[in-house]
GROMACS .gro file of C-alpha atoms in nm:
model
  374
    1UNK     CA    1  13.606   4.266   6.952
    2UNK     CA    2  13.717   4.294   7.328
    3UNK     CA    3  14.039   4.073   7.134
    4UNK     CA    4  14.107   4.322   6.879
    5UNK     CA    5  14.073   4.611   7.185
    6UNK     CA    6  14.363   4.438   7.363
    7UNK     CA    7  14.572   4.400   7.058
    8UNK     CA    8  14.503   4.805   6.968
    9UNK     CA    9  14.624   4.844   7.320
   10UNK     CA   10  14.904   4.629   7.319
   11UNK     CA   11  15.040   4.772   7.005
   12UNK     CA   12  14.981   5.166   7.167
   13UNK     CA   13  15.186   5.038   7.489
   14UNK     CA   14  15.458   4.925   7.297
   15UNK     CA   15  15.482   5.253   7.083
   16UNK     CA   16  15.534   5.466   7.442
   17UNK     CA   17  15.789   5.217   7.496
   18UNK     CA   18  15.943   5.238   7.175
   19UNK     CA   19  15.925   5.573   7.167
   20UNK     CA   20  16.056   5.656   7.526
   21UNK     CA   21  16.362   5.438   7.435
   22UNK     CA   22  16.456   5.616   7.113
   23UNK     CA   23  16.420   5.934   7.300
   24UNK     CA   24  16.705   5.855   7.525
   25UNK     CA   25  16.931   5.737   7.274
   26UNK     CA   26  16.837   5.969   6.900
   27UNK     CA   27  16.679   6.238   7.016
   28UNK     CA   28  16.558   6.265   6.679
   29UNK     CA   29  16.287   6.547   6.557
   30UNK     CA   30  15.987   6.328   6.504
   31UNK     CA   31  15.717   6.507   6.601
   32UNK     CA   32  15.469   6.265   6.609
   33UNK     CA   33  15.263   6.140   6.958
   34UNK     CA   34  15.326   5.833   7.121
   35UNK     CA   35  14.967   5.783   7.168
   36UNK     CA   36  14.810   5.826   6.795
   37UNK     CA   37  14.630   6.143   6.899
   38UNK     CA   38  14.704   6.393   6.691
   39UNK     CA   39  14.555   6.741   6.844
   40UNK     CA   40  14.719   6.623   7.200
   41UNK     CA   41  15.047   6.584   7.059
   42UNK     CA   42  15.084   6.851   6.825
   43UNK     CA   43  15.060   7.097   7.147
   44UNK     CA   44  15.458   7.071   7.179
   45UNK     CA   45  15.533   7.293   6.889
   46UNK     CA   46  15.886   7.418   6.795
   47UNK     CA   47  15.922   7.672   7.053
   48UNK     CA   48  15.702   7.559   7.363
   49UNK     CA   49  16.017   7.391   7.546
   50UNK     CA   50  16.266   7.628   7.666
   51UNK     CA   51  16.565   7.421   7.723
   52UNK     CA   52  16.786   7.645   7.869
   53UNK     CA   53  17.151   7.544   8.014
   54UNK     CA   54  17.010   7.181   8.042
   55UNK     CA   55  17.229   6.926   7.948
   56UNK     CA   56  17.324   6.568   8.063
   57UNK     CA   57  17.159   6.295   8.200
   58UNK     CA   58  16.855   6.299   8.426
   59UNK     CA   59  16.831   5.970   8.635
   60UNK     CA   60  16.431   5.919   8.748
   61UNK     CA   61  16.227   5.612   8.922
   62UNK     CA   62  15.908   5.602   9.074
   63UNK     CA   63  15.539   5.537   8.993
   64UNK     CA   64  15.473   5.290   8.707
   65UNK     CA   65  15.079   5.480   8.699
   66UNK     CA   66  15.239   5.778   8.529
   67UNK     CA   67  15.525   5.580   8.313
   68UNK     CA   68  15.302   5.606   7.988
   69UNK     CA   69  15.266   6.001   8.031
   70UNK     CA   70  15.667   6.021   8.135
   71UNK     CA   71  15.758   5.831   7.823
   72UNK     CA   72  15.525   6.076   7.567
   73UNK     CA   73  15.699   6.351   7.754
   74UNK     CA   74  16.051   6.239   7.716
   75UNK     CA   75  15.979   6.185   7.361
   76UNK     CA   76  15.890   6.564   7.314
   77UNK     CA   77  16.131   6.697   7.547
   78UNK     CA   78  16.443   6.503   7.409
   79UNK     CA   79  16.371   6.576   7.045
   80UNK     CA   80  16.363   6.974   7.124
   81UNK     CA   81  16.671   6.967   7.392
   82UNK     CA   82  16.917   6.750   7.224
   83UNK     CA   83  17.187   6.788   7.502
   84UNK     CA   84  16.969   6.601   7.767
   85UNK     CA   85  16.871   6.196   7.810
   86UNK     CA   86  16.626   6.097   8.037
   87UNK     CA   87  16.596   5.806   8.201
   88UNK     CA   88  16.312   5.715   8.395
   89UNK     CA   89  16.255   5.396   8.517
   90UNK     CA   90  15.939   5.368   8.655
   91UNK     CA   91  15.965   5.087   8.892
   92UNK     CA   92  15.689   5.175   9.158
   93UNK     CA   93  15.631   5.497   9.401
   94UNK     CA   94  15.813   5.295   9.685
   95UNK     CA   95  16.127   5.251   9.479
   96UNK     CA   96  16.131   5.562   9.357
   97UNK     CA   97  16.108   5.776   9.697
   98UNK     CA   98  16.401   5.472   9.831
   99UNK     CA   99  16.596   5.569   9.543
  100UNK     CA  100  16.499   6.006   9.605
  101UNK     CA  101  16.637   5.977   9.957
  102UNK     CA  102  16.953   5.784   9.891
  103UNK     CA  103  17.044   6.068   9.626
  104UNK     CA  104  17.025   5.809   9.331
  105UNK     CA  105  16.791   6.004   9.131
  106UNK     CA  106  16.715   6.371   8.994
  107UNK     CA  107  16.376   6.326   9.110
  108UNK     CA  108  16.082   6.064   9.182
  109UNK     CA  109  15.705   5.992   9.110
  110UNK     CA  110  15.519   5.871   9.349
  111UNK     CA  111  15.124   5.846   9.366
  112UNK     CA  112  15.182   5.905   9.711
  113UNK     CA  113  15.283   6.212   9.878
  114UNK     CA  114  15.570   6.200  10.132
  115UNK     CA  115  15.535   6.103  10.491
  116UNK     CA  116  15.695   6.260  10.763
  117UNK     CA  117  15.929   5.980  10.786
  118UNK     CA  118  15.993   6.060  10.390
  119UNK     CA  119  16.027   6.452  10.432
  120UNK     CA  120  16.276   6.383  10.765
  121UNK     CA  121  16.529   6.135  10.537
  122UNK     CA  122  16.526   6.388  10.244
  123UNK     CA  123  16.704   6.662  10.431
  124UNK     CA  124  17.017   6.418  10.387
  125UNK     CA  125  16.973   6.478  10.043
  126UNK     CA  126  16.826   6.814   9.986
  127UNK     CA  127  17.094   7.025  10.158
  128UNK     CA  128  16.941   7.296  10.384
  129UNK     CA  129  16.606   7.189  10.193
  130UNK     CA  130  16.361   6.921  10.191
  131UNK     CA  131  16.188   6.724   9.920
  132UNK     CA  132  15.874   6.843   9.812
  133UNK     CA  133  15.526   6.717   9.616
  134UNK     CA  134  15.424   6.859   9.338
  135UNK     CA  135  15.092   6.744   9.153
  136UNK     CA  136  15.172   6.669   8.730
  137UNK     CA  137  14.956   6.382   8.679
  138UNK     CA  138  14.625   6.253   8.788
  139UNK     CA  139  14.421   6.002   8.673
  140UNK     CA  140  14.126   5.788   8.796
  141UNK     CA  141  14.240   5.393   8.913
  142UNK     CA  142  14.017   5.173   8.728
  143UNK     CA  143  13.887   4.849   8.856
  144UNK     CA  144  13.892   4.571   8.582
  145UNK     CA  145  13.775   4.245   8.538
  146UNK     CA  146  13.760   3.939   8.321
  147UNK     CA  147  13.422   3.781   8.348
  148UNK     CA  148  13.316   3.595   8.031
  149UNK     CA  149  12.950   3.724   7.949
  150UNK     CA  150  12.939   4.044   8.176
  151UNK     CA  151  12.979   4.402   8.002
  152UNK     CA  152  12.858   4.625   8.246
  153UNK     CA  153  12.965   4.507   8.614
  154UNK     CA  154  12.869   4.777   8.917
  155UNK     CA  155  13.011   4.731   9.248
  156UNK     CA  156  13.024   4.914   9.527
  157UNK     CA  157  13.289   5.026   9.805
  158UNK     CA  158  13.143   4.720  10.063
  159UNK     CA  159  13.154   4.481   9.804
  160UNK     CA  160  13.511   4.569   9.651
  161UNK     CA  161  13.635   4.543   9.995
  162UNK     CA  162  13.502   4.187  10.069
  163UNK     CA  163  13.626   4.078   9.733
  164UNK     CA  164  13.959   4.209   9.813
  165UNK     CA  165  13.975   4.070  10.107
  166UNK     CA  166  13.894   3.722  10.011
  167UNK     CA  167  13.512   3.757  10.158
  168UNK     CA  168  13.343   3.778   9.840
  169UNK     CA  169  13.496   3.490   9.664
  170UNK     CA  170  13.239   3.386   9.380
  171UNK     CA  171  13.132   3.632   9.051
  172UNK     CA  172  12.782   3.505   9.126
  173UNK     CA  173  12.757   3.627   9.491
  174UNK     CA  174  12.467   3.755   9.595
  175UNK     CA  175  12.599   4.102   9.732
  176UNK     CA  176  12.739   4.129   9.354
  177UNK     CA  177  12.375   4.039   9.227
  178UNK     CA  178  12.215   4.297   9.443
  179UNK     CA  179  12.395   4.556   9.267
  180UNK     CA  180  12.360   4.371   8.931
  181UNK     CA  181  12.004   4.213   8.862
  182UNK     CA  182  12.039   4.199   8.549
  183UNK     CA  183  12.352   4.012   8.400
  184UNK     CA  184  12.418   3.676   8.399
  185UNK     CA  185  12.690   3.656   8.665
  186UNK     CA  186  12.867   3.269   8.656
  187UNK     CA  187  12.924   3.079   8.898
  188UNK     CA  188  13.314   3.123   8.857
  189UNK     CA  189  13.610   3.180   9.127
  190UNK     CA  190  13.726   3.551   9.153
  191UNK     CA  191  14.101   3.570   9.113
  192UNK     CA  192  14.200   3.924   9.277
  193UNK     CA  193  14.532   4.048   9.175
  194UNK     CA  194  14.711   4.304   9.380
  195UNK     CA  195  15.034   4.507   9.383
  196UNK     CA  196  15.385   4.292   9.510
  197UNK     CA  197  15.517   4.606   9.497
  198UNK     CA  198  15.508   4.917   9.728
  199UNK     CA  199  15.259   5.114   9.518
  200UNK     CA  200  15.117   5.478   9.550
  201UNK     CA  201  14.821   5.309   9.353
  202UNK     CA  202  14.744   5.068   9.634
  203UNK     CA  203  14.773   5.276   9.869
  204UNK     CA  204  14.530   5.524   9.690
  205UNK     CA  205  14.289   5.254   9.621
  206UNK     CA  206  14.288   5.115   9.993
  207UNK     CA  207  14.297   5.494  10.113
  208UNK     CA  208  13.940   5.519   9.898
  209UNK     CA  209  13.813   5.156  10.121
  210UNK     CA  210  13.932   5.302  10.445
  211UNK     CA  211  13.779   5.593  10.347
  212UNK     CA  212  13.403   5.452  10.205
  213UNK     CA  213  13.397   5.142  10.449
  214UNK     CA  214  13.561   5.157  10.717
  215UNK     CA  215  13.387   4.843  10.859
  216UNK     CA  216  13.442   4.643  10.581
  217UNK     CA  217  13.874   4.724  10.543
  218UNK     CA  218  14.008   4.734  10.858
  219UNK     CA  219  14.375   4.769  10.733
  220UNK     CA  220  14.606   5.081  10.828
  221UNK     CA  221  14.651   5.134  10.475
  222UNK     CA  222  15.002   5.209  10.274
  223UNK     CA  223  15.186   5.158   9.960
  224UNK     CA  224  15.228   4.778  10.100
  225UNK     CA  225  14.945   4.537  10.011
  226UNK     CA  226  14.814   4.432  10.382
  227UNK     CA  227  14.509   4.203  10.340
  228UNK     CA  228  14.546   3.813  10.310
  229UNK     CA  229  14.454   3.610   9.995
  230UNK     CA  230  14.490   3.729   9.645
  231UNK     CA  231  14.758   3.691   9.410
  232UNK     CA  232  15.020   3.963   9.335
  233UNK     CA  233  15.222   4.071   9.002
  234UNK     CA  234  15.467   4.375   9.073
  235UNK     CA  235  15.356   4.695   8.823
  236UNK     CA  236  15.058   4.833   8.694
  237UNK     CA  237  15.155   4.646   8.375
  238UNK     CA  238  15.186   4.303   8.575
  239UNK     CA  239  14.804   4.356   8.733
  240UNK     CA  240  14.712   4.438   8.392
  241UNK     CA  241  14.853   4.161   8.176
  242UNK     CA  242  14.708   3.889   8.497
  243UNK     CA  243  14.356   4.015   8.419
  244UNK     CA  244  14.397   4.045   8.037
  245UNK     CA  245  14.450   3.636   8.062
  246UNK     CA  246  14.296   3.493   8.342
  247UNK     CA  247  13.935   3.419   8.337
  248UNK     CA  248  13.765   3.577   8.688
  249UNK     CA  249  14.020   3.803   8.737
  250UNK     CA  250  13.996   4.138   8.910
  251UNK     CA  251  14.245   4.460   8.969
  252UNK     CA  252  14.317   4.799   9.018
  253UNK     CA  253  14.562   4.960   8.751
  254UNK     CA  254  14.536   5.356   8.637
  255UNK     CA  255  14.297   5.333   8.284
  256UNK     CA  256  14.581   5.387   8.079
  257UNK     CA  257  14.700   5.022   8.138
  258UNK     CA  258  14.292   4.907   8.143
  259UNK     CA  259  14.244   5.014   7.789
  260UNK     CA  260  14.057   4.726   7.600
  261UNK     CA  261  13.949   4.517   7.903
  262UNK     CA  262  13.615   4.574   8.087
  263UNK     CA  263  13.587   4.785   8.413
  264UNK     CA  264  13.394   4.835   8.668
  265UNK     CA  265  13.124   5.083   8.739
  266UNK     CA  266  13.130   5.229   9.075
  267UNK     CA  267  12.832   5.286   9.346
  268UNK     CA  268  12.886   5.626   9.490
  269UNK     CA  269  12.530   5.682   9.590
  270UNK     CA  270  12.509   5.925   9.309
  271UNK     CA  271  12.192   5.922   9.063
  272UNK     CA  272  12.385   5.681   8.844
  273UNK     CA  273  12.678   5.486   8.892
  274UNK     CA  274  13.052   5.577   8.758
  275UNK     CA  275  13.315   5.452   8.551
  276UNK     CA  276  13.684   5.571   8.556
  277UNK     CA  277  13.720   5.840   8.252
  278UNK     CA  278  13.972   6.139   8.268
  279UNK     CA  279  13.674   6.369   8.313
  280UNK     CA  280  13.547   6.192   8.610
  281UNK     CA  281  13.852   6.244   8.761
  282UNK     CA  282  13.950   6.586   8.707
  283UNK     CA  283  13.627   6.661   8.904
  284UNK     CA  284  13.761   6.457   9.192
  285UNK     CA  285  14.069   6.641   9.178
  286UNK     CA  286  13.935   6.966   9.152
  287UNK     CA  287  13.772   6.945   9.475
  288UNK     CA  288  14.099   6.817   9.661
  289UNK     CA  289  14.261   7.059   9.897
  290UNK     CA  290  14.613   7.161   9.912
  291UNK     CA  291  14.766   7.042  10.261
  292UNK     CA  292  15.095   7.049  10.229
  293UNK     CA  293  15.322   7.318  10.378
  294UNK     CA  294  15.553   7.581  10.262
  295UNK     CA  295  15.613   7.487   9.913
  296UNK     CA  296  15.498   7.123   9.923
  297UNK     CA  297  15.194   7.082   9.711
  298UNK     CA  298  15.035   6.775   9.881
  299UNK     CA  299  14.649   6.721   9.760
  300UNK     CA  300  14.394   6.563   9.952
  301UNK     CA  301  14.088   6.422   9.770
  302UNK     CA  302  13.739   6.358   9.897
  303UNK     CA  303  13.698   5.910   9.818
  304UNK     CA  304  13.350   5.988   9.994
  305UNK     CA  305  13.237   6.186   9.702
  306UNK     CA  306  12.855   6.182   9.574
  307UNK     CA  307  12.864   6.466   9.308
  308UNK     CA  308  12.723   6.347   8.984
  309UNK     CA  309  12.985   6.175   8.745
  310UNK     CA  310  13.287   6.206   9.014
  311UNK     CA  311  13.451   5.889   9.010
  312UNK     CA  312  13.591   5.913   9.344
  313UNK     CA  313  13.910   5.627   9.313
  314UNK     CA  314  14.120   5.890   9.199
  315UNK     CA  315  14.518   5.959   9.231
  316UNK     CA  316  14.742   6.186   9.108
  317UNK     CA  317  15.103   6.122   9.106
  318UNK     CA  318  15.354   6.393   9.221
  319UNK     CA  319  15.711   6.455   9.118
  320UNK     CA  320  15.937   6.494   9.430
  321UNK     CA  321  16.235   6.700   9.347
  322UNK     CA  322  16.427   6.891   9.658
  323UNK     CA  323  16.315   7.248   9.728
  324UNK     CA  324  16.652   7.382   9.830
  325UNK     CA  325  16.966   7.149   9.737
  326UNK     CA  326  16.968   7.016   9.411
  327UNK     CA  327  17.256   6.920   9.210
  328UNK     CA  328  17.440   7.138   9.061
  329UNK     CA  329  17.470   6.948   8.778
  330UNK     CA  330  17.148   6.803   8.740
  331UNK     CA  331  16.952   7.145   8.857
  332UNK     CA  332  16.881   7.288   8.512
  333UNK     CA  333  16.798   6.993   8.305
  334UNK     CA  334  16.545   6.873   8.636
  335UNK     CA  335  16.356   7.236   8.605
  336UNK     CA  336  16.346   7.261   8.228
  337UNK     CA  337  16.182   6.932   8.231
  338UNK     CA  338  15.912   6.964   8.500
  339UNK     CA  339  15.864   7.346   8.332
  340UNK     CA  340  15.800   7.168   8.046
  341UNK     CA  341  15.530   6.866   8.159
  342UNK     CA  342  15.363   7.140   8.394
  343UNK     CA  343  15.335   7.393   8.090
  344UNK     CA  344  14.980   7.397   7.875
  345UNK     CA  345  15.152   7.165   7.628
  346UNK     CA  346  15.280   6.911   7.875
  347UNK     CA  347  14.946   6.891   8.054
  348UNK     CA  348  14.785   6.866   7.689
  349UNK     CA  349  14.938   6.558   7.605
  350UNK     CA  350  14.813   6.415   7.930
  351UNK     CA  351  14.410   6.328   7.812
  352UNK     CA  352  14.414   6.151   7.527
  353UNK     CA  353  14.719   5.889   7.704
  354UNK     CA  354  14.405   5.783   7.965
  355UNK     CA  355  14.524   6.070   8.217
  356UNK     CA  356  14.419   6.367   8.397
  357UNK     CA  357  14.539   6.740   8.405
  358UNK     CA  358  14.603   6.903   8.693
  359UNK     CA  359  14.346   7.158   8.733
  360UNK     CA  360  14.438   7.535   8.583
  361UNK     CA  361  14.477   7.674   8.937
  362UNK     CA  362  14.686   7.370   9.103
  363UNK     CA  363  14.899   7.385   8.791
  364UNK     CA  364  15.002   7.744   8.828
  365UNK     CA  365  15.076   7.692   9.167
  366UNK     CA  366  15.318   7.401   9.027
  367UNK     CA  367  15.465   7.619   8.775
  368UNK     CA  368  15.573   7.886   9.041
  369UNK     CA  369  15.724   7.674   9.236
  370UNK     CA  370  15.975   7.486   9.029
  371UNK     CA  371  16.062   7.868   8.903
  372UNK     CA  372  16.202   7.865   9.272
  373UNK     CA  373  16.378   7.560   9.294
  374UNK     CA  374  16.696   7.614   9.362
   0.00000   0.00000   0.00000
């Protein structure tokens, strides 16, 4: 069964692919979804995209965690606004922001917001403006594994960290019994696989250690993977496809790339423990706060989270596009898009793909703001 899972998921990767590529080079009027859910993707009616003057070609690059949701997006937009390709390349937050700041792109994902070193550089770019967050996707980063035998693993924010950082280095451990007495954990090497790349996701996903167990992850933290040990594969599709085939294995990936493997159950210290779902995370997000300034839409979310069924790994990946400055030539086709993924029917395509909405009143904030872009 957990075979068949992978090959369903396989098959529903490839589509996006598929159907991002045809996008860019047809735009054709299927109106079909990219993800086999029909109510989600029949939310982009005739209509719902306004496409205004946009026309040409939007360069984009940036976080691979929201790559699934960019290419179900480009597949709607393109098919409606026939005078635009988009090309979006999704080759990690780090990338993307590099590429933002040397004026290579339109705009970039990152699950990351910028720093202040970011924000400085981008007033090279953004003439007499500044880049700027804004919140489209979120989505909970699931932990998954490859044990042979165990359905139903729990762990806890100690115990990732030790296993992460090459403490915990058997499945049959007895800090990983503790928190499982009942499964039959082997006596097996765990093979953690990290990011190679600079990753919004890792640095979410450390952020959430820091944040939890302080005493356990004493790294500073980033979109750089800092602790020793582990292997590394570069994309959320690399961690993936390492734990998919290799027996022991353990990552962090966004669910939409964990879809058929088994993941992990996390300890909050809530009634019951809980496992990454889009609903879990919206209620993380939810309680983030806005702490960006002016019209920079930074989130911050609570990792130390107890509320019931709040899975508190959570990220959400922003779209950095210059406040003041823009291109010309790129301006319109860059603001009918992001109108168009923070709309009702953008963010409607986002659930059934393994993502989160932005909440209704973060949204709107969104919304008004790339009105204003300029």
């Amino acid at each position: 069964m957990k075979l068949q899972r992978m090959n369903r998921r396989a098959l529903t990767l490839g589509a996006l692919a598929v159907s991002g590529a045809l996008a860019l080079t047809a735009c054709g009027s299927d109106d079909t979804g990219s993800n086999g859910g029909g109510d989600a993707t029949s939310t982009a009616k005739a209509g719902a995209i306004d496409c205004g003057d946009a026309k040409g070609q939007l360069l984009a690059d940036g976080s691979s965690a929201q790559k699934n949701a960019i290419d179900a997006w480009v597949k709607q937009f393109t098919a409606q606004c026939s005078g635009v390709q988009i090309n979006y390349k999704g080759s990690g937050s780090g990338a993307g922001i590099t590429a933002f700041n040397q004026g290579q792109v339109a705009f970039a994902g990152s699950d990351s917001a910028l720093d202040s070193e970011e924000i400085a550089a981008s007033k090279e770019v953004c003439s007499g403006g500044q880049g700027i967050d804004l919140p489209m996707v979120g989505g909970p980063i699931a932990v998954s594994y490859n044990v042979p035998g165990v359905d139903n693993l729990v762990l806890d924010a100690p115990t990732l960290a030790k296993i992460f950082d090459s403490k915990i280095k058997k499945w049959n451990d007895e800090a990983i019994k503790k928190l499982n007495p009942d499964a039959e954990l082997p006596d097996l090497n765990i093979q953690a696989f990290h990011r190679s790349d600079e990753s919004g996701t890792t640095d979410n996903f450390t952020k959430y250690l820091i944040a939890t167990t302080p005493e356990n992850w004493k790294y500073e933290g980033g979109k750089a993977w800092q602790a020793d040990g582990g292997q590394a594969a570069s994309g959320s599709s690399g961690v993936a496809q390492q734990v998919s085939q290799t027996s022991g294995a353990i990552s962090y990936m966004e669910l939409s790339y964990a879809e058929g493997m088994d993941v992990v159950a996390i300890d909050t210290g809530a009634a019951e423990p809980v496992k990454a779902s889009t609903d879990a995370a919206t209620k993380a997000i939810a309680d983030a706060e806005i702490v960006g300034t002016g019209k920079d839409l930074a989130l911050e979310i609570n990792y130390k989270t107890k509320a019931e069924g709040a899975y508190p790994i959570t990220l959400v990946t922003y779209e950095i596009v210059c406040d003041k400055g823009n291109k010309a030539d790129t301006l319109p086709a860059t603001k009918a898009f992001l109108n168009y993924i923070a709309s009702e029917d953008g963010q409607g395509l986002l659930a059934d793909a393994g993502y989160a909405p932005i909440p209704d009143d973060i949204i709107a904030k969104v919304r008004t703001t790339i009105e204003g872009l300029s």
